[in-house]
Tab-separated table of C-alpha atoms and ligand atoms in Angstrom:
chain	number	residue	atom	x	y	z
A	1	UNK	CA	60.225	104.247	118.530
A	2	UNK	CA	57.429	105.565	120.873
A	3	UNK	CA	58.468	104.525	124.299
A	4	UNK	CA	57.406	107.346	126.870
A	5	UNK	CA	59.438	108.544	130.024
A	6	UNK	CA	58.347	110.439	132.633
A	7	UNK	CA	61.536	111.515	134.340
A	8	UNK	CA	60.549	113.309	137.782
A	9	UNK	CA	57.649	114.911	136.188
A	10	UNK	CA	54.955	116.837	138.559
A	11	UNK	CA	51.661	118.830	137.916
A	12	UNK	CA	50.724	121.683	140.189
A	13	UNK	CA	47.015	123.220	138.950
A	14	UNK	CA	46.961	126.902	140.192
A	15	UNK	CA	50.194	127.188	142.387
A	16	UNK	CA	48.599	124.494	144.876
A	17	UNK	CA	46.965	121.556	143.676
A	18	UNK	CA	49.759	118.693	143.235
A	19	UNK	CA	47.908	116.707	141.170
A	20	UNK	CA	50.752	114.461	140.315
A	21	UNK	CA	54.179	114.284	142.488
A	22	UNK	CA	57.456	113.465	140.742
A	23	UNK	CA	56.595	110.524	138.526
A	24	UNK	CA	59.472	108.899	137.303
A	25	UNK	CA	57.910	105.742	134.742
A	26	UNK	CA	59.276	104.309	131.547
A	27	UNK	CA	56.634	102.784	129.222
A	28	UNK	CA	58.100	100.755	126.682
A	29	UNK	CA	57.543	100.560	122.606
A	30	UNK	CA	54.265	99.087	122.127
A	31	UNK	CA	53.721	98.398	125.509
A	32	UNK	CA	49.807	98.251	126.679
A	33	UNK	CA	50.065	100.305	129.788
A	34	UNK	CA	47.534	101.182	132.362
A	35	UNK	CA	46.909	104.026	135.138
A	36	UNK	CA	44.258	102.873	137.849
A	37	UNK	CA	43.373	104.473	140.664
A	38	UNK	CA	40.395	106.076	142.520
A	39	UNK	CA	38.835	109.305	141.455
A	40	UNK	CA	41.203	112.203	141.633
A	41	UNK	CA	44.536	110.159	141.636
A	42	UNK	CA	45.877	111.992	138.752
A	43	UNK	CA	45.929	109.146	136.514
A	44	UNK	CA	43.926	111.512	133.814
A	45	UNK	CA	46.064	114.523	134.060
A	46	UNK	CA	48.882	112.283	133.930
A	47	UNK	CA	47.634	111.001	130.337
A	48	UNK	CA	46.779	114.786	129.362
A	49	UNK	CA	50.302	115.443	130.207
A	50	UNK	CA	51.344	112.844	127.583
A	51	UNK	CA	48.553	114.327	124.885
A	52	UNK	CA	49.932	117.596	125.502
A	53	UNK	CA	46.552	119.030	127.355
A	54	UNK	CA	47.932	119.741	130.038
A	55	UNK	CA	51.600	121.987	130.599
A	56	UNK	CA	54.368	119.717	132.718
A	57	UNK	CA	54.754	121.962	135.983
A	58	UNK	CA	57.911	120.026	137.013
A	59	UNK	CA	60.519	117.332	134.966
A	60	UNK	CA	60.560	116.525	131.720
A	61	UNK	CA	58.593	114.239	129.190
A	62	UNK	CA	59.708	111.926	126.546
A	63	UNK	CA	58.740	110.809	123.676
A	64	UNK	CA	60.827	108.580	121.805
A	65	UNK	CA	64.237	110.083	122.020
A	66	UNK	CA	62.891	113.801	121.997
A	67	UNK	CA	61.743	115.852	125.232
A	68	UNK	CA	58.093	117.391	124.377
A	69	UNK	CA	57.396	119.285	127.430
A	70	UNK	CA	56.892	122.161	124.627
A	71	UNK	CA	55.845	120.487	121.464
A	72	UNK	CA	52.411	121.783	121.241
A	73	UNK	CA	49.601	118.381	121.169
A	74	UNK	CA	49.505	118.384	116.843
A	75	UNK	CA	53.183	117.794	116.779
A	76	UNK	CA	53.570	114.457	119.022
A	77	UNK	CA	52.070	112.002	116.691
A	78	UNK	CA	49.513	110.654	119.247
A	79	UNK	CA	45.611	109.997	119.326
A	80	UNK	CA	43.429	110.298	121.868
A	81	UNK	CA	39.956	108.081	122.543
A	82	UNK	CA	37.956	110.078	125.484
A	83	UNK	CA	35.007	108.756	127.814
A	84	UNK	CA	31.755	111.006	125.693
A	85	UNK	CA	33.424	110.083	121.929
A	86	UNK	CA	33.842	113.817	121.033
A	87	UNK	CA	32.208	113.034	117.499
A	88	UNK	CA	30.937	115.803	115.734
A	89	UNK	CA	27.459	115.438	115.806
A	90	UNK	CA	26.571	117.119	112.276
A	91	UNK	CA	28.700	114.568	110.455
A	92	UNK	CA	28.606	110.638	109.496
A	93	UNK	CA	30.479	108.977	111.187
A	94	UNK	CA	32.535	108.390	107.898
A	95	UNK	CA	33.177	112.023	107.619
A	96	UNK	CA	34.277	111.955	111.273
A	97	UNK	CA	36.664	109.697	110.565
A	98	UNK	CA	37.884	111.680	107.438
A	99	UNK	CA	37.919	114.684	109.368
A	100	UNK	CA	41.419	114.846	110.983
A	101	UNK	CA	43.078	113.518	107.567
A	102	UNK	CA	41.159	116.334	105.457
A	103	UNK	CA	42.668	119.205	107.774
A	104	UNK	CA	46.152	117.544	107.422
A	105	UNK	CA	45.732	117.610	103.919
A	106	UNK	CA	45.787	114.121	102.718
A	107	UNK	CA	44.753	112.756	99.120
A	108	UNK	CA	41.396	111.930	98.672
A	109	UNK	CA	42.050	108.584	97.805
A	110	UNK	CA	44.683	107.605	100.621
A	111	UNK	CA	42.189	109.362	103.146
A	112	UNK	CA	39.484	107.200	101.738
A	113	UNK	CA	41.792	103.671	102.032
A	114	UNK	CA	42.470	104.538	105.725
A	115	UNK	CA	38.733	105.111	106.989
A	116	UNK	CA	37.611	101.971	105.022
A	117	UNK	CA	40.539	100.127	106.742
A	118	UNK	CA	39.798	101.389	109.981
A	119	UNK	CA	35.971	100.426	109.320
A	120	UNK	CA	37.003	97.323	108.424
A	121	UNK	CA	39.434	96.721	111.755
A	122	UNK	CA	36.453	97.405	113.705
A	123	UNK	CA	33.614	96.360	112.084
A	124	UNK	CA	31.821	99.287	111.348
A	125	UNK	CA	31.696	99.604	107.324
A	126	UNK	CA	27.465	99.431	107.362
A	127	UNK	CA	27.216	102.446	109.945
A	128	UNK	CA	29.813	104.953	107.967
A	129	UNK	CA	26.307	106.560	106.446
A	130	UNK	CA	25.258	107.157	109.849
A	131	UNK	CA	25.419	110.592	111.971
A	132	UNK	CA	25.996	109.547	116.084
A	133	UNK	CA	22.684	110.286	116.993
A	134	UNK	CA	21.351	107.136	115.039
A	135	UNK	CA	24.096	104.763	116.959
A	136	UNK	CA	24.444	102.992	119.690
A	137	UNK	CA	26.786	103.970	122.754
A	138	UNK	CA	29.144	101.549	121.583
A	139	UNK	CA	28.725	101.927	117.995
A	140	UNK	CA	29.837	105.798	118.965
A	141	UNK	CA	33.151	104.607	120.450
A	142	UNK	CA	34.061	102.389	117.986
A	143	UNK	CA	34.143	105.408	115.420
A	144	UNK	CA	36.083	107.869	118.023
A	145	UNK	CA	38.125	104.682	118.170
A	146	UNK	CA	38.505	104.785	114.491
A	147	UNK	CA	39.438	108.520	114.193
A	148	UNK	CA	42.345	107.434	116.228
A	149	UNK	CA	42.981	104.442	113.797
A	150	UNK	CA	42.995	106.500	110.731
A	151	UNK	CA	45.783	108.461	111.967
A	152	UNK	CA	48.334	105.836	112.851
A	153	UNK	CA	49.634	107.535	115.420
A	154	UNK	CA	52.872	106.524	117.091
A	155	UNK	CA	50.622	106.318	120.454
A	156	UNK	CA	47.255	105.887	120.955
A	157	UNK	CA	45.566	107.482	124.350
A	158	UNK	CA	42.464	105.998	126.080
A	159	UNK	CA	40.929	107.862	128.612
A	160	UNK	CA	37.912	105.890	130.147
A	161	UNK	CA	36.882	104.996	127.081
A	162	UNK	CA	34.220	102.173	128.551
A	163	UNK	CA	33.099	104.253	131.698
A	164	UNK	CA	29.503	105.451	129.120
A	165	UNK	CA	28.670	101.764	128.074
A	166	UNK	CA	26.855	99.375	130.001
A	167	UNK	CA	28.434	96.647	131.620
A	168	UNK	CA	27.816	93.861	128.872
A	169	UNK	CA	29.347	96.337	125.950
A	170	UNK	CA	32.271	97.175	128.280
A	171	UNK	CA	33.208	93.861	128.661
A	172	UNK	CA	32.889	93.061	124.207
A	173	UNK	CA	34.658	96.374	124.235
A	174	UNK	CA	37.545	95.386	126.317
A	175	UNK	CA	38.328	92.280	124.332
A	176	UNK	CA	37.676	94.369	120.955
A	177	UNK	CA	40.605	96.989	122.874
A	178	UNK	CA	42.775	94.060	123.212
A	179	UNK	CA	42.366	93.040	119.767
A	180	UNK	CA	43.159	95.747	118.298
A	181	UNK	CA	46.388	96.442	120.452
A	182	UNK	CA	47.555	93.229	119.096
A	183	UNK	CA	46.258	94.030	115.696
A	184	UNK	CA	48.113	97.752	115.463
A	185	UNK	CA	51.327	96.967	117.744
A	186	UNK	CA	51.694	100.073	119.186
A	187	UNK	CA	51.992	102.064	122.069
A	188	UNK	CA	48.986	101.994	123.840
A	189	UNK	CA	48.451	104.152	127.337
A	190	UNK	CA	44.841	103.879	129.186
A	191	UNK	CA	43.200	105.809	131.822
A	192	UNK	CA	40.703	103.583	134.213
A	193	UNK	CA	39.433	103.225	137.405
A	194	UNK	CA	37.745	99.959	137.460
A	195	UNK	CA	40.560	97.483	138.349
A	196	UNK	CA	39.079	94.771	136.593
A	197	UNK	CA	39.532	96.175	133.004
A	198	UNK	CA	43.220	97.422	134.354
A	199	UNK	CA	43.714	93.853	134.895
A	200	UNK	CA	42.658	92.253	131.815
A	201	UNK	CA	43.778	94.714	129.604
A	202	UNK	CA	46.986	95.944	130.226
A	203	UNK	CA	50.512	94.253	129.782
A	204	UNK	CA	51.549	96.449	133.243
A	205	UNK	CA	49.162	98.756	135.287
A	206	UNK	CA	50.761	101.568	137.064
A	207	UNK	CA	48.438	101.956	140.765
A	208	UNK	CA	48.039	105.410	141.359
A	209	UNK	CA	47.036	107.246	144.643
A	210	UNK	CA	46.794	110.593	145.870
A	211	UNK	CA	49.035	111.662	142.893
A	212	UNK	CA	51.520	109.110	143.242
A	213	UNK	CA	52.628	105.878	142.183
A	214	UNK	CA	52.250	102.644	144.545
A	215	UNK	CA	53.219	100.373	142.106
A	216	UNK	CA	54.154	99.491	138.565
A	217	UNK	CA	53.896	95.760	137.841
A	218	UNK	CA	52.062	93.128	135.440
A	219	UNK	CA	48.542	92.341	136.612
A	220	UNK	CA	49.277	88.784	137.999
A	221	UNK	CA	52.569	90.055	140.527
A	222	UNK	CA	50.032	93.079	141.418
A	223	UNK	CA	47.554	90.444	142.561
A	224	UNK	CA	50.224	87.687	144.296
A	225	UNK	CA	52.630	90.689	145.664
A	226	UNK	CA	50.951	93.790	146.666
A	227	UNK	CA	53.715	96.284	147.774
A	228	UNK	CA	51.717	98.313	150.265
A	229	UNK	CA	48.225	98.155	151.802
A	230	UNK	CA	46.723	100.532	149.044
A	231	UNK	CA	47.506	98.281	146.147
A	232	UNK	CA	46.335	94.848	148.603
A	233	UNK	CA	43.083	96.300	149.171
A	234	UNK	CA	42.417	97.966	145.492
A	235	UNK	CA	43.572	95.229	143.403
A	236	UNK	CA	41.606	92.304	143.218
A	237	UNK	CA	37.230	91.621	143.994
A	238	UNK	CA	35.750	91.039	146.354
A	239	UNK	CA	38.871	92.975	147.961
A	240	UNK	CA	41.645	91.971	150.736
A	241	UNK	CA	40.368	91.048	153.956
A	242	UNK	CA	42.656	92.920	156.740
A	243	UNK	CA	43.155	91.856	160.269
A	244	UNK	CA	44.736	94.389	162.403
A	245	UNK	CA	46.301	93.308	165.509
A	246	UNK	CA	49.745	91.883	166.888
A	247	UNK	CA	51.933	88.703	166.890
A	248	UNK	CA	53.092	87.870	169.679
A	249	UNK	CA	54.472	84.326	171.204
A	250	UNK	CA	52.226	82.728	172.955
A	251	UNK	CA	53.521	78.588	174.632
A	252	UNK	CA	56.291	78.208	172.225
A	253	UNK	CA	53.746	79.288	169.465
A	254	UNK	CA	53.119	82.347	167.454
A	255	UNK	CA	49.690	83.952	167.897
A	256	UNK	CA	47.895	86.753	166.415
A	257	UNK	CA	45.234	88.885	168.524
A	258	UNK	CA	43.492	91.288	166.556
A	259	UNK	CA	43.469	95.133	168.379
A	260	UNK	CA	40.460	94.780	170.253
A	261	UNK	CA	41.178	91.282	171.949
A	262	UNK	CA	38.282	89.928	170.655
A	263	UNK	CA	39.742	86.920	168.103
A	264	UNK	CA	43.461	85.651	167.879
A	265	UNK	CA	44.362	82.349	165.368
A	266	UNK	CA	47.488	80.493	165.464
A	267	UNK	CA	50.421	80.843	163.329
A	268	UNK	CA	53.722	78.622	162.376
A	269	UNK	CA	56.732	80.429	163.199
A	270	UNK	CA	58.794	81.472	159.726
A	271	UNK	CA	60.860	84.775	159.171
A	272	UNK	CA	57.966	87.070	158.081
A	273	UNK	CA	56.016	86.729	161.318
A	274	UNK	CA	59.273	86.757	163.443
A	275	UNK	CA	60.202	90.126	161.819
A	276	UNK	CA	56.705	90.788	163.111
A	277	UNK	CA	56.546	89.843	166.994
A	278	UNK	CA	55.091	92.897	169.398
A	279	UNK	CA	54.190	95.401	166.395
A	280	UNK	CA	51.031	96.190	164.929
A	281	UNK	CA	50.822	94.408	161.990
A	282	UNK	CA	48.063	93.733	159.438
A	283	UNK	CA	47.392	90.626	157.980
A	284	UNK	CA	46.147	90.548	154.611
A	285	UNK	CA	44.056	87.628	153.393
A	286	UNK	CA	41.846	87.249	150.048
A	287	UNK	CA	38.104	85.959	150.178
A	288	UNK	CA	39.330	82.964	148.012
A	289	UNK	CA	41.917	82.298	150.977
A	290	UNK	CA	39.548	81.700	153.379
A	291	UNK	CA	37.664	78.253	153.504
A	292	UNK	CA	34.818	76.630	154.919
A	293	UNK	CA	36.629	73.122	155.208
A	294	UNK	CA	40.567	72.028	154.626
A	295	UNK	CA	41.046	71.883	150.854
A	296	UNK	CA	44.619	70.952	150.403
A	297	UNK	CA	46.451	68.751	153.253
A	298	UNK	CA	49.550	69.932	152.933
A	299	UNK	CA	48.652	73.383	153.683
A	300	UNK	CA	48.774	74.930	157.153
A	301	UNK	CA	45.479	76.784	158.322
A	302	UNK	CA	44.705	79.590	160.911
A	303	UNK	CA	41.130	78.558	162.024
A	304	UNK	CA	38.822	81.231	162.914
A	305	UNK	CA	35.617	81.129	164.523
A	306	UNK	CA	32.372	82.975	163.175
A	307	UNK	CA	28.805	83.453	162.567
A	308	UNK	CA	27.563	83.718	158.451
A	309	UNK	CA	25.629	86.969	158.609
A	310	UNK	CA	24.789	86.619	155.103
A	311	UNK	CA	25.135	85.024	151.692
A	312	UNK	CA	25.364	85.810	147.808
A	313	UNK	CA	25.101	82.756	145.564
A	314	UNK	CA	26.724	83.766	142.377
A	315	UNK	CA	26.529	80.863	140.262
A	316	UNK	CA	30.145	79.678	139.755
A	317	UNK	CA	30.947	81.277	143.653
A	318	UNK	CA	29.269	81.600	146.621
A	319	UNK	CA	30.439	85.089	148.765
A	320	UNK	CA	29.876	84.147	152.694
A	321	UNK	CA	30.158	87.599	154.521
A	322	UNK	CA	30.708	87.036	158.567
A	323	UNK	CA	31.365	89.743	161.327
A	324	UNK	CA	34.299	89.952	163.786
A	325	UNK	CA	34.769	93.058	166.307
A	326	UNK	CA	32.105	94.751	164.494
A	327	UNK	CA	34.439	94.720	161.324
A	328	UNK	CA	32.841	92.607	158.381
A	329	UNK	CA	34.902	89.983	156.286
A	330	UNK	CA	34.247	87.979	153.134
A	331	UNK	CA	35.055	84.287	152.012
A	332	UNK	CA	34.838	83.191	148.453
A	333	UNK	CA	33.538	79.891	148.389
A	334	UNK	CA	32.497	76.878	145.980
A	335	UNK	CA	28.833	76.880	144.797
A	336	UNK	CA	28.455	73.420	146.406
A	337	UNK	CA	29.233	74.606	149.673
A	338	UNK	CA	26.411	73.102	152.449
A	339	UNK	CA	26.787	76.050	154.655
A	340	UNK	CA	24.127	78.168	155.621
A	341	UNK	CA	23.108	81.467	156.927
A	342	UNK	CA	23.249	81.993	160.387
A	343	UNK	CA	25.124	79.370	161.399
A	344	UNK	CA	28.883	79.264	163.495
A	345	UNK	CA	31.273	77.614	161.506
A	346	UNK	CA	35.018	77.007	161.326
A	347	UNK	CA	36.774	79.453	158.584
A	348	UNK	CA	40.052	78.026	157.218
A	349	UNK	CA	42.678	81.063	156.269
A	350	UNK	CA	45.261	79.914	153.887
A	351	UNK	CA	48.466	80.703	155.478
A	352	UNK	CA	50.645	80.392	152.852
A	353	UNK	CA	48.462	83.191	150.841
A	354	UNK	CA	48.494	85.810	154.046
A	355	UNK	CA	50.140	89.218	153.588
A	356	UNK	CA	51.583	90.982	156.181
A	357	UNK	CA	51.971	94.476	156.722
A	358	UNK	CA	53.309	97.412	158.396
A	359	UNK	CA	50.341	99.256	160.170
A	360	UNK	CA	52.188	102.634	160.746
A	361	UNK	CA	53.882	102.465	157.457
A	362	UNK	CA	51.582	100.194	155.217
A	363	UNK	CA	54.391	98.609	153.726
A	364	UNK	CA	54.422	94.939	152.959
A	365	UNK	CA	56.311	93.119	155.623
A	366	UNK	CA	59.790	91.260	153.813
B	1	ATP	P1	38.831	110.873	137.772
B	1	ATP	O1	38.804	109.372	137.697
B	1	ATP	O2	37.792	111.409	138.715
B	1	ATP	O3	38.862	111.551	136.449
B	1	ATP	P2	41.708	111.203	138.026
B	1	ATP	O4	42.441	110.183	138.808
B	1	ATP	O5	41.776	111.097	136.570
B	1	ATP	O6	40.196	111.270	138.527
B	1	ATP	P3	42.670	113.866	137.710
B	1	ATP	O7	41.556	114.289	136.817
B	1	ATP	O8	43.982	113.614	137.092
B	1	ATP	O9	42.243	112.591	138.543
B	1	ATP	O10	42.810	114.951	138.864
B	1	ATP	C1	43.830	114.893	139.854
B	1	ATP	C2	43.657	116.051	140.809
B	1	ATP	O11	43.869	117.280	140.133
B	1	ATP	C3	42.279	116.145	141.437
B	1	ATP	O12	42.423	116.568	142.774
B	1	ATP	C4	41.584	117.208	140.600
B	1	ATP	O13	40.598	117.870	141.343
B	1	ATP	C5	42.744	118.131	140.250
B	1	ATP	N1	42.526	118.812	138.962
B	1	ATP	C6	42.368	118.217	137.757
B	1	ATP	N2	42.220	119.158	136.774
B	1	ATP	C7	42.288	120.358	137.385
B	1	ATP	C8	42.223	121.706	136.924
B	1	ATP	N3	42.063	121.995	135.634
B	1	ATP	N4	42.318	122.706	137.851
B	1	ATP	C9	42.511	122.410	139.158
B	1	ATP	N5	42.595	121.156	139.654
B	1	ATP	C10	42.487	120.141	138.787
């Protein structure tokens, strides 16, 4: 069993940085979990805290059934994969994968089964010969990924393990990541803050800000049900458009203003926007919400009025970025789409995919 708990666990760095505030999380056996947030979010010392790099200040850690606040970082059966490799630059990358299982004092021949078995898992039996300076970046990783392999650890640790490749190798490397989680069914905890490899990686992402959590969920309810305006506007690119204004009723109808008078749409009435009627809210909407025509009839739309200031043509999208109270939005639209630069068109917003939230609190509006 290698399920981890944080139970109210907090790191203070010198008496005054709280780097992380009173985490309580429960990662389950051979779960693929990960921590995303900006930089500085605590998301690595969190993981260092599991590794044993870095003392608990506050709570207590679990691993498995046992609490390992003191259990020095060679005693919790766990293998870490950091951001620069950490080979050692003097050996082949064979002998860095022997390494760890010469010190523990394997047999020759068993350590020599589980490097040719890791080299195998990933693919790297014709660079063992090889000392890092005559590989690639992500040649590199995959051994540092193999030291951790050879191990069979209970838990295996990434922290930013993509952030030195470019952006073609992170995205092989991701799907070689999931592979192998599937491959080695373990417990498998990674450190990132590019939201797009939290979201195609992990089996739940933990969102982590200023040192605390926002939200734990699986990748898809993160996306459809943002708890608070953090998570809404991190999750998900081209991000959440917000709209910051008030409901209010307006000839038997509700109507949103935005805070500087300057554009108001029409809503239905239903419970979420009642709960809403005089306060400052802030309406949530993604770029793939937001239409140049009516795409489904059924659907109710908030129209909105605006000038395209600019556009990207990506191929299978088209981004359309327009301006409102000197605040710029973004609508995701299809590649066919006959609009053009410059000119005042008729955006469609998706009610039924608008969040609402608290502006004082940032809370999602129930
Ligand atoms: P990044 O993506 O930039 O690595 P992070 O989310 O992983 O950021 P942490 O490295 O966990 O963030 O740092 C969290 C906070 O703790 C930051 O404010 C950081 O400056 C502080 N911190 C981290 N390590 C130390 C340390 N050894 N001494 C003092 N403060 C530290």
């Amino acid at each position: 069993m290698a399920a981890i708990l944080f139970d109210n666990v907090s790191k203070i760095f010198n008496d005054k940085v709280k780097a992380v505030k009173n985490l309580n999380l429960e990662i389950k056996d051979k779960e693929f979990t990960v921590f995303v947030g900006p930089s500085g979010c605590g998301k690595s010392t969190s993981l260092r805290m599991i590794a044993g790099l870095e003392d608990i200040s506050e709570g207590n850690l679990h691993i498995g059934d046992k609490i390992v606040n003191n259990l020095p970082p060679k005693d919790r059966d766990i293998a870490i994969v950091f951001q620069n490799y950490a080979l050692y630059p003097h050996m082949t990358a064979y002998e860095n994968l022997a390494f760890g299982l010469k010190i523990k004092k394997l047999k020759k021949k068993e350590i020599h089964s589980r490097v040719m078995e890791a080299a195998q898992i990933l693919e790297i039996e014709d660079l063992l010969d090889r000392k890092p300076k005559a590989m690639s970046g992500g040649q590199r990783q995959r051994v540092a990924i193999g030291r951790a392999i050879v191990r069979k650890p209970k838990v295996f640790l990434f922290d930013e393990p993509l952030s030195n490749l470019d952006a073609k190798l992170r995205v092989q490397m991701r799907i070689e990541i999931s592979k192998l989680h599937q491959k080695l069914n373990t417990t498998i905890v990674y450190v990132t803050h590019d939201q797009i490899e939290a979201m195609t990686l992990g089996d739940r992402i933990v969102v982590m800000h200023k040192g605390e959590i926002q939200q734990v969920d699986t990748p898809m309810n993160l996306y459809k049900n943002p708890k608070n305006l953090f998570v809404a506007g991190f999750i998900g690119t081209p991000p959440m458009n917000f709209f910051e204004g008030k409901v209010s009723f307006n000839n038997g109808s509700l109507k949103f203003t935005d805070n500087t008078n300057t554009f108001s749409f029409n809503l239905p009435e239903n419970h979420i926007l009642k709960n809403c009627i005089d306060n400052e809210v802030v309406i949530g909407i993604r770029p793939e919400n937001i239409h140049d025509k009516i795409v489904k009839t059924n659907r109710e739309y908030a129209i909105l009025k605006s000038r395209i200031l600019f556009m990207e043509q990506l191929g299978h999208d088209v981004y359309a970025y327009f301006q409102l109270a000197e605040k710029q939005y973004i609508s995701r639209l299809k590649p066919e789409t006959d609009i053009i630069k410059g000119s005042e068109i008729d955006f469609y917003l998706d009610i039924s995919k608008m969040h609402f939230f608290d502006s004082v609190t940032g809370k999602t509006i129930k």
